mmCIF file of C-alpha atoms in Angstrom:
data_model
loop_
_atom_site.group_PDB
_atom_site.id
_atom_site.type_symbol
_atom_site.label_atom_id
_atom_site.label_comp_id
_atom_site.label_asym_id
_atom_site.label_seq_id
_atom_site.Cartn_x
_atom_site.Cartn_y
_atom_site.Cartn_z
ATOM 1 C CA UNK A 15 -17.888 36.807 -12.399
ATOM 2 C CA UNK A 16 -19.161 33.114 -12.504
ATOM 3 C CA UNK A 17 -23.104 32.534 -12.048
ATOM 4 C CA UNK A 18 -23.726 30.263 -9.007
ATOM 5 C CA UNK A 19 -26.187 27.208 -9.341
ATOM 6 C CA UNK A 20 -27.791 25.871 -5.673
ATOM 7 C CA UNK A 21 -27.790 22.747 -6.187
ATOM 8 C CA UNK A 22 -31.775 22.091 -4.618
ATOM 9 C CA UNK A 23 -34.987 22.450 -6.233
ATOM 10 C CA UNK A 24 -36.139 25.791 -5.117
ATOM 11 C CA UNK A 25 -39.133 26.286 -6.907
ATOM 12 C CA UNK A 26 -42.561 24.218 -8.265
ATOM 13 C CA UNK A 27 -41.934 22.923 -11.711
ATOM 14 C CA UNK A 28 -45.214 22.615 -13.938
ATOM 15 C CA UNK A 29 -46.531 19.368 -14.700
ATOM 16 C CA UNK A 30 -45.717 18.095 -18.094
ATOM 17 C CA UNK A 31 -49.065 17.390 -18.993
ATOM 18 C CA UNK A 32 -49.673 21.255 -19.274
ATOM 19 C CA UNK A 33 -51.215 23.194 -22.135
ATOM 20 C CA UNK A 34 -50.541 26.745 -23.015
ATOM 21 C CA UNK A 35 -51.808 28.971 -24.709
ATOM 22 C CA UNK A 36 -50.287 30.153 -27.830
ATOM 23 C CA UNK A 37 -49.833 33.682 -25.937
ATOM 24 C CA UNK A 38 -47.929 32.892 -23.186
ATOM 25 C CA UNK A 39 -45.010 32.100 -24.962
ATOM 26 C CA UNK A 40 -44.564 35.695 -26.735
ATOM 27 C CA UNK A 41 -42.104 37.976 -25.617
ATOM 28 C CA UNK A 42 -38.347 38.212 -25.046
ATOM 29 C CA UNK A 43 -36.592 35.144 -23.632
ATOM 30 C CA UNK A 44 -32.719 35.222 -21.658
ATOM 31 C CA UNK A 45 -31.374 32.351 -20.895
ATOM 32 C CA UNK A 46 -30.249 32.104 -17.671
ATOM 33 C CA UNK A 47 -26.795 30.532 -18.128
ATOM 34 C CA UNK A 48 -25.343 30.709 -21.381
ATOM 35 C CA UNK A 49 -22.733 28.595 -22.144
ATOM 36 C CA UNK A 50 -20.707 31.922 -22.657
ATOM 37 C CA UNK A 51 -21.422 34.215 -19.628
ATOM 38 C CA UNK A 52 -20.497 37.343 -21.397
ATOM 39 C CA UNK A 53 -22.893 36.969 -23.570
ATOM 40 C CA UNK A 54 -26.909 37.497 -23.845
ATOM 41 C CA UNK A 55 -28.780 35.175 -25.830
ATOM 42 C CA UNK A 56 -31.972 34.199 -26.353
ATOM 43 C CA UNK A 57 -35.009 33.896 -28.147
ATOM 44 C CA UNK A 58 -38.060 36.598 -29.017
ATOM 45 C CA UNK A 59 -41.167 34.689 -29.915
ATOM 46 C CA UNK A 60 -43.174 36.593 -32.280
ATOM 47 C CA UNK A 61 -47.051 36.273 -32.268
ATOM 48 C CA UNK A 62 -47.080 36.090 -35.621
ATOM 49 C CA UNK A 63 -45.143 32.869 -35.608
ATOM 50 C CA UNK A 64 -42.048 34.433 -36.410
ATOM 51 C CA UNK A 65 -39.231 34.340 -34.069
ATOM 52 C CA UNK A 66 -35.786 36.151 -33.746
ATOM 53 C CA UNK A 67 -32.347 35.102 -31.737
ATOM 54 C CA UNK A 68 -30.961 37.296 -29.214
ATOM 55 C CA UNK A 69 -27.209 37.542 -28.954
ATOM 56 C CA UNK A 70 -26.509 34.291 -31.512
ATOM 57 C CA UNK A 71 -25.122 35.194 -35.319
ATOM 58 C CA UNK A 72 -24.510 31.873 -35.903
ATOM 59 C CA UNK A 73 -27.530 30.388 -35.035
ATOM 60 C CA UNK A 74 -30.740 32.476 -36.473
ATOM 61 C CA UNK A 75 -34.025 31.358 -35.476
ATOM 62 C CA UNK A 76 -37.012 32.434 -37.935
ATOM 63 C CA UNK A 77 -40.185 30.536 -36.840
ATOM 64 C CA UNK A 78 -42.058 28.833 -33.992
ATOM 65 C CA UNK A 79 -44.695 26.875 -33.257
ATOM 66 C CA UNK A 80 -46.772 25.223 -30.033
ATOM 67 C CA UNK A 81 -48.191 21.511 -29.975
ATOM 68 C CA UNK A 82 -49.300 21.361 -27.030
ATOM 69 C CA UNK A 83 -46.274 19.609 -25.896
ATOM 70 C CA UNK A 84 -43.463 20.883 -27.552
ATOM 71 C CA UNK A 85 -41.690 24.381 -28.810
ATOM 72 C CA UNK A 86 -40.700 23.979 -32.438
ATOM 73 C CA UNK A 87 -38.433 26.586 -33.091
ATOM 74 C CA UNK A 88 -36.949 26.431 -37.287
ATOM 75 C CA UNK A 89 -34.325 28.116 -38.319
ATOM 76 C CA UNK A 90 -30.882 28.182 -40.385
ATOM 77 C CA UNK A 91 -27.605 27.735 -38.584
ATOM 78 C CA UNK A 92 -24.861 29.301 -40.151
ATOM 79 C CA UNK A 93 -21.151 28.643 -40.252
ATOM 80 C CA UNK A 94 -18.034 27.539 -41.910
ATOM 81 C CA UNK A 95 -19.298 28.972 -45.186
ATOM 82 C CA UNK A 96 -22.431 27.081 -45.444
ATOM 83 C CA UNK A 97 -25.819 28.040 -44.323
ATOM 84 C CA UNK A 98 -28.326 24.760 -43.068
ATOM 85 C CA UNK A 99 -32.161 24.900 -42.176
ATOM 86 C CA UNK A 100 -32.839 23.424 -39.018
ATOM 87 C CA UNK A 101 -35.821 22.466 -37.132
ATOM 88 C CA UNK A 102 -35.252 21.831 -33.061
ATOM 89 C CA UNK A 103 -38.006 20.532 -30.786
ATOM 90 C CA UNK A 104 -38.011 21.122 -27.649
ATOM 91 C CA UNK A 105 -40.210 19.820 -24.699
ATOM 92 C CA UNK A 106 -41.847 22.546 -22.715
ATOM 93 C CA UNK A 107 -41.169 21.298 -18.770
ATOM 94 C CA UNK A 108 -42.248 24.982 -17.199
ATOM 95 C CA UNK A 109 -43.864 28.251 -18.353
ATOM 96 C CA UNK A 110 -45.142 30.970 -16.546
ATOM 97 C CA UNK A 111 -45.451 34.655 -16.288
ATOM 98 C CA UNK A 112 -41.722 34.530 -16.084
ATOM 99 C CA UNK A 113 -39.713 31.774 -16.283
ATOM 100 C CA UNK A 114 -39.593 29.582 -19.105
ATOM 101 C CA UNK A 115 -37.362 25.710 -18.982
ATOM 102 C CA UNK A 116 -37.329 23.477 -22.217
ATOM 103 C CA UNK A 117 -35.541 20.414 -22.517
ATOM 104 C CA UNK A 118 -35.608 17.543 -25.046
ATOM 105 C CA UNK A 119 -35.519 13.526 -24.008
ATOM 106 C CA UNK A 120 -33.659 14.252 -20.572
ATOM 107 C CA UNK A 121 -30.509 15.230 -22.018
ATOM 108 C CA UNK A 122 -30.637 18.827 -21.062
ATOM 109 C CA UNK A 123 -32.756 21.789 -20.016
ATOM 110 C CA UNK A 124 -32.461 25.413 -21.071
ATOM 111 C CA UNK A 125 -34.127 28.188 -18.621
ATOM 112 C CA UNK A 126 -35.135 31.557 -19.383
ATOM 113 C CA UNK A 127 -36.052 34.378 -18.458
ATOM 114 C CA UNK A 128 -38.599 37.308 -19.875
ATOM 115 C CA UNK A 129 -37.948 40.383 -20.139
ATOM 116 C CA UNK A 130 -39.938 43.529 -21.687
ATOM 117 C CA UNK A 131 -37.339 45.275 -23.717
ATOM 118 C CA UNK A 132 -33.586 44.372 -24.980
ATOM 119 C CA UNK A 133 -32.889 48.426 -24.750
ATOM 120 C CA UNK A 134 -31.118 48.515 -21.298
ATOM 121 C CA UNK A 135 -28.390 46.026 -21.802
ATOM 122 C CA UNK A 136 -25.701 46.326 -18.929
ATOM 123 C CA UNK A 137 -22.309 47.580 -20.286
ATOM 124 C CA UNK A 138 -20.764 43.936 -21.020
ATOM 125 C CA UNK A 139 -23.368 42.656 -22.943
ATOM 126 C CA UNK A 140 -25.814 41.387 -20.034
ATOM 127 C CA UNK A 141 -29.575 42.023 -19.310
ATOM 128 C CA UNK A 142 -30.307 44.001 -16.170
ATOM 129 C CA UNK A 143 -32.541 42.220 -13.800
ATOM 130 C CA UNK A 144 -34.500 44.831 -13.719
ATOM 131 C CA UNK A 145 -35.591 44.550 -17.167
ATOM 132 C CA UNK A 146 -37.662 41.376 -15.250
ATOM 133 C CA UNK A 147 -39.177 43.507 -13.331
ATOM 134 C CA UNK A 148 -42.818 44.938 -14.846
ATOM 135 C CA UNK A 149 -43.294 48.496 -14.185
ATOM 136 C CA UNK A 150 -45.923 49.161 -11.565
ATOM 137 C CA UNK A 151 -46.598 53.048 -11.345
ATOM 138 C CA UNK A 152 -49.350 52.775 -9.029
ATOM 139 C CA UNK A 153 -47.364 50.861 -6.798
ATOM 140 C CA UNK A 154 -45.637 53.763 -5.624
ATOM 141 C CA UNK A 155 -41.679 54.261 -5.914
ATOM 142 C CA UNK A 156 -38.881 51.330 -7.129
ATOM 143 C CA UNK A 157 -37.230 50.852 -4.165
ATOM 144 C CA UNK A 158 -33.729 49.606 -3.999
ATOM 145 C CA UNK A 159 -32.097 48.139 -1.098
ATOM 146 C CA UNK A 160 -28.385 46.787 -0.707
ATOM 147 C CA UNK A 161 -27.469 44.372 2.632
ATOM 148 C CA UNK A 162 -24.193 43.262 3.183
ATOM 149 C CA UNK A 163 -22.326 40.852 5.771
ATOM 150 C CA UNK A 164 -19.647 38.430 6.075
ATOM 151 C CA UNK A 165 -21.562 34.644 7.223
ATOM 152 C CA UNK A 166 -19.507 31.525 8.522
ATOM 153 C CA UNK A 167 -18.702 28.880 5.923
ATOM 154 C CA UNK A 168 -17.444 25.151 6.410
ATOM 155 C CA UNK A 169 -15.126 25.138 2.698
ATOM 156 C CA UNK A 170 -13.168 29.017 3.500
ATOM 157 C CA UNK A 171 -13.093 31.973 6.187
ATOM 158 C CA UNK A 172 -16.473 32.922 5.365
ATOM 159 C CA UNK A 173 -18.682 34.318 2.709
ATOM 160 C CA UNK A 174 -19.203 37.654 1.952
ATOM 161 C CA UNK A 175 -23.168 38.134 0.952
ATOM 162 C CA UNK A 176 -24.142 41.274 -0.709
ATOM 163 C CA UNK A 177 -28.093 41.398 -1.222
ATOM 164 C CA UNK A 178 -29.706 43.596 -3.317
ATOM 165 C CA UNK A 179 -33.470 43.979 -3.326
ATOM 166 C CA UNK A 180 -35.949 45.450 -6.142
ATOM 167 C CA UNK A 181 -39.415 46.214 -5.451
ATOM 168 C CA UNK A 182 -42.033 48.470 -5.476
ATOM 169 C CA UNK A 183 -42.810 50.381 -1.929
ATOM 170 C CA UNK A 184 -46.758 48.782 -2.028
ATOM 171 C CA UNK A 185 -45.472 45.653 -3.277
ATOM 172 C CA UNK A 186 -44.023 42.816 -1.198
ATOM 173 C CA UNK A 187 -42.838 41.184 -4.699
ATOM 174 C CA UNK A 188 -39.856 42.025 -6.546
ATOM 175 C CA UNK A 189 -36.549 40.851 -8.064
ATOM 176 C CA UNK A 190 -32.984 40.501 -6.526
ATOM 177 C CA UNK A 191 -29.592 40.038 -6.966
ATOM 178 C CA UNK A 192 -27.186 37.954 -4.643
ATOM 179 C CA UNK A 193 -23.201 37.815 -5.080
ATOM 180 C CA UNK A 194 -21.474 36.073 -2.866
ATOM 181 C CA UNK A 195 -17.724 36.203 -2.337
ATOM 182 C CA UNK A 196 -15.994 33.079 -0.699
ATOM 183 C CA UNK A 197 -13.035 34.622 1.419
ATOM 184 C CA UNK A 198 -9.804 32.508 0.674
ATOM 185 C CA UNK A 199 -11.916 29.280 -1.133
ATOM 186 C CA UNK A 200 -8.420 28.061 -2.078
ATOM 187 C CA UNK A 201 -4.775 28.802 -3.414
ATOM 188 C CA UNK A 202 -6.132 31.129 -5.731
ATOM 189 C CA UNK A 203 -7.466 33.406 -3.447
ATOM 190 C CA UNK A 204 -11.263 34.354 -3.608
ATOM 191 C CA UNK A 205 -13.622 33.207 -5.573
ATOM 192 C CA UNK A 206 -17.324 35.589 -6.752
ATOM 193 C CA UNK A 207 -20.380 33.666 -7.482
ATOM 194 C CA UNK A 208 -23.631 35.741 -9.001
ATOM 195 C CA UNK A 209 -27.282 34.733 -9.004
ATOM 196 C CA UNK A 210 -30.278 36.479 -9.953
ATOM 197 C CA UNK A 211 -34.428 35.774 -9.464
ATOM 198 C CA UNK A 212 -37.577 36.868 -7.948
ATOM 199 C CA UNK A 213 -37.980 38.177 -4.481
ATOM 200 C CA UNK A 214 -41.448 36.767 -2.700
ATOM 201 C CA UNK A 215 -43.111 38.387 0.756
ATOM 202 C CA UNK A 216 -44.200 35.096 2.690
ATOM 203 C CA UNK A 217 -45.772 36.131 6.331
ATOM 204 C CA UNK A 218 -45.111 34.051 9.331
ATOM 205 C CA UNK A 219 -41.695 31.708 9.858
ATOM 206 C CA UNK A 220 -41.438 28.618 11.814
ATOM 207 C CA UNK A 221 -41.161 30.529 14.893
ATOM 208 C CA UNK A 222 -43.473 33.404 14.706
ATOM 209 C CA UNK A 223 -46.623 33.741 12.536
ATOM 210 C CA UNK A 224 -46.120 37.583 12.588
ATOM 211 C CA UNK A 225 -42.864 37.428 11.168
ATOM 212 C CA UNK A 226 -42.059 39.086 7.631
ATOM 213 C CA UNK A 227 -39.905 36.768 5.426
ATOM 214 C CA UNK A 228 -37.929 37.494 2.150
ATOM 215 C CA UNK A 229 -37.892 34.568 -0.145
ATOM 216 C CA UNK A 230 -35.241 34.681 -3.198
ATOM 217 C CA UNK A 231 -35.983 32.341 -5.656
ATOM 218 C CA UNK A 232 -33.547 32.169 -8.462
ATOM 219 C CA UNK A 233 -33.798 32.320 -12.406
ATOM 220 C CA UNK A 234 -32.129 29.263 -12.692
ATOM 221 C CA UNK A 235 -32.862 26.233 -11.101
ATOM 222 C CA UNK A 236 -31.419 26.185 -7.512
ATOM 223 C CA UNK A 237 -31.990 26.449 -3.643
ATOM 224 C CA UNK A 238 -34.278 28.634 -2.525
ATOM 225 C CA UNK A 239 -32.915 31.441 0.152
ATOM 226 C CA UNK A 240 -35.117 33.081 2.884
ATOM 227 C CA UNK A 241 -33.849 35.946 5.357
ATOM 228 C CA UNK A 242 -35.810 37.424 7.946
ATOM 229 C CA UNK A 243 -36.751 40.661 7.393
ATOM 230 C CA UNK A 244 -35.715 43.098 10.781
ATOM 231 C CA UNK A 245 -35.925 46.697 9.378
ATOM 232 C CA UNK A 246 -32.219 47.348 8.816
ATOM 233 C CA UNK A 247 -31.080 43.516 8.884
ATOM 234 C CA UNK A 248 -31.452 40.531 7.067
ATOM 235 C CA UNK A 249 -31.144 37.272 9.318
ATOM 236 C CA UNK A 250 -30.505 33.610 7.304
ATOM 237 C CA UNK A 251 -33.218 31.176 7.857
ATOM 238 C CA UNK A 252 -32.789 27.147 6.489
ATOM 239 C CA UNK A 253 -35.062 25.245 4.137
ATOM 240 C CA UNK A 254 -37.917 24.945 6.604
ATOM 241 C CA UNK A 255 -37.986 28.414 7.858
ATOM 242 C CA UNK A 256 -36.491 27.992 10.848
ATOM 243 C CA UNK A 257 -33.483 30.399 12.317
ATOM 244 C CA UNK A 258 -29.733 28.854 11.905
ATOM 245 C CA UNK A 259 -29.064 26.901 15.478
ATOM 246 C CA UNK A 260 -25.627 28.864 15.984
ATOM 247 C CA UNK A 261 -24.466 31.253 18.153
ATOM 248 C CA UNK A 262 -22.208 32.516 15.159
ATOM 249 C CA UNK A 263 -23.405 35.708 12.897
ATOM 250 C CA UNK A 264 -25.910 35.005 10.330
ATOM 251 C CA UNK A 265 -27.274 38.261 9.579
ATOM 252 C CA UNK A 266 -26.662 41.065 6.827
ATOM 253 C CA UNK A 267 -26.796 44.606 7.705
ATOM 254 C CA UNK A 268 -29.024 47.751 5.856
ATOM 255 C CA UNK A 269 -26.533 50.036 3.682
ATOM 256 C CA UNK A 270 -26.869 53.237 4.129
#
């Protein structure tokens, strides 16, 4: 299954001119898309300055360090029978509770994810999304809910959405995950994108301050998607909030 990018800028990057604290960048780190999607991989930042890969034999981290700019992760990369320290520094564009992006001079960017534990590792190798989500026991009950439709698309027959929502019942925040099937995208046959994020509770739309409104903002960096929350059906809304100007289907339907 390939991992969809949207191509849009979905969410508020950090200014560069941000300093963190030493703490914030401790913990487990996915990245979001690996160059192999089969494979996890990413870092654990140690507070004691160590630090540990995730999913990478060739490539063994061992130490890190903050300058209020940069990462500094050292290292030794190993291969064709020869093992080579390595320092890499890399330029910290965002970091927050969860999402962490570092790049170096422009040429590239690398975002992750945290999670709490590597224990629950999906079947083929992958992190469960869920493993994003912090446990919240007074919260009430995990809740998980699946929507599904088919919605019209310009490039094939249409595009089959399948929606699946992670949250607390008292909690209007959450994480989700979205694949989307593109009926008959060409001579092939169909082709099954994936992406992953947070789920946000905004209230009000462009039409209705009252309304309830499910924002999905992905992992990686992408569009932003918002559906309109209707009890047992989600209904598409654009960029600005605003209901698609159609008289076609845009809405995805409750599973039960």
């Amino acid at each position: 299954m390939k991992k969809m990018v949207i191509v849009g800028l979905g969410v508020i990057v950090a200014s560069c001119s941000a300093r963190y604290s030493d703490e914030s960048f401790v913990g487990n780190w996915i990245e979001v898309m690996p160059a192999n999607p089969q494979i996890t991989q990413g870092i654990t930042i140690e507070a004691d300055g160590n630090a540990r890969s995730i999913g990478m034999q060739t490539l063994k981290y061992e130490g890190w360090k903050y300058d209020g700019k940069n990462l500094i992760l050292t290292g030794k990369s190993i291969g064709n029978g020869q093992t080579i320290a390595f320092t890499d520094t890399l330029e910290v564009v965002r970091l927050d509770q969860d999402t962490m992006s570092l790049g170096k001079h422009g040429m590239y960017r690398i975002d992750y994810f945290r999670v709490d534990s590597l224990e629950s590792l999906n079947d083929n190798g992958r992190i469960n999304v869920l493993d994003s989500l912090k446990v919240q026991s007074d919260l009430g009950q995990l809740q998980t809910r699946v929507y599904k439709g088919v919605l019209p698309a310009a490039s094939c027959s249409g595009i089959e959405y399948q929606v699946t929502l992670y949250n607390y019942e008292h909690s209007g925040d959450g994480v989700y995950e979205m694949v989307l099937t593109y009926t008959d995208a060409d001579e092939r046959g169909n082709s099954t994108y994936e992406t992953t994020g947070r789920m946000y509770t905004l209230r009000g739309d462009a039409v209705d301050k009252n309304a309830v409104v499910y924002q999905l903002v992905p992992f990686a960096e992408g569009e932003t998607v918002n559906f309109l929350y209707q009890q047992d059906r989600l209904q598409l809304l654009d960029q600005e909030l605003k209901p698609i100007d159609s008289k076609l289907n845009y809405s995805l339907e409750l599973q039960k």
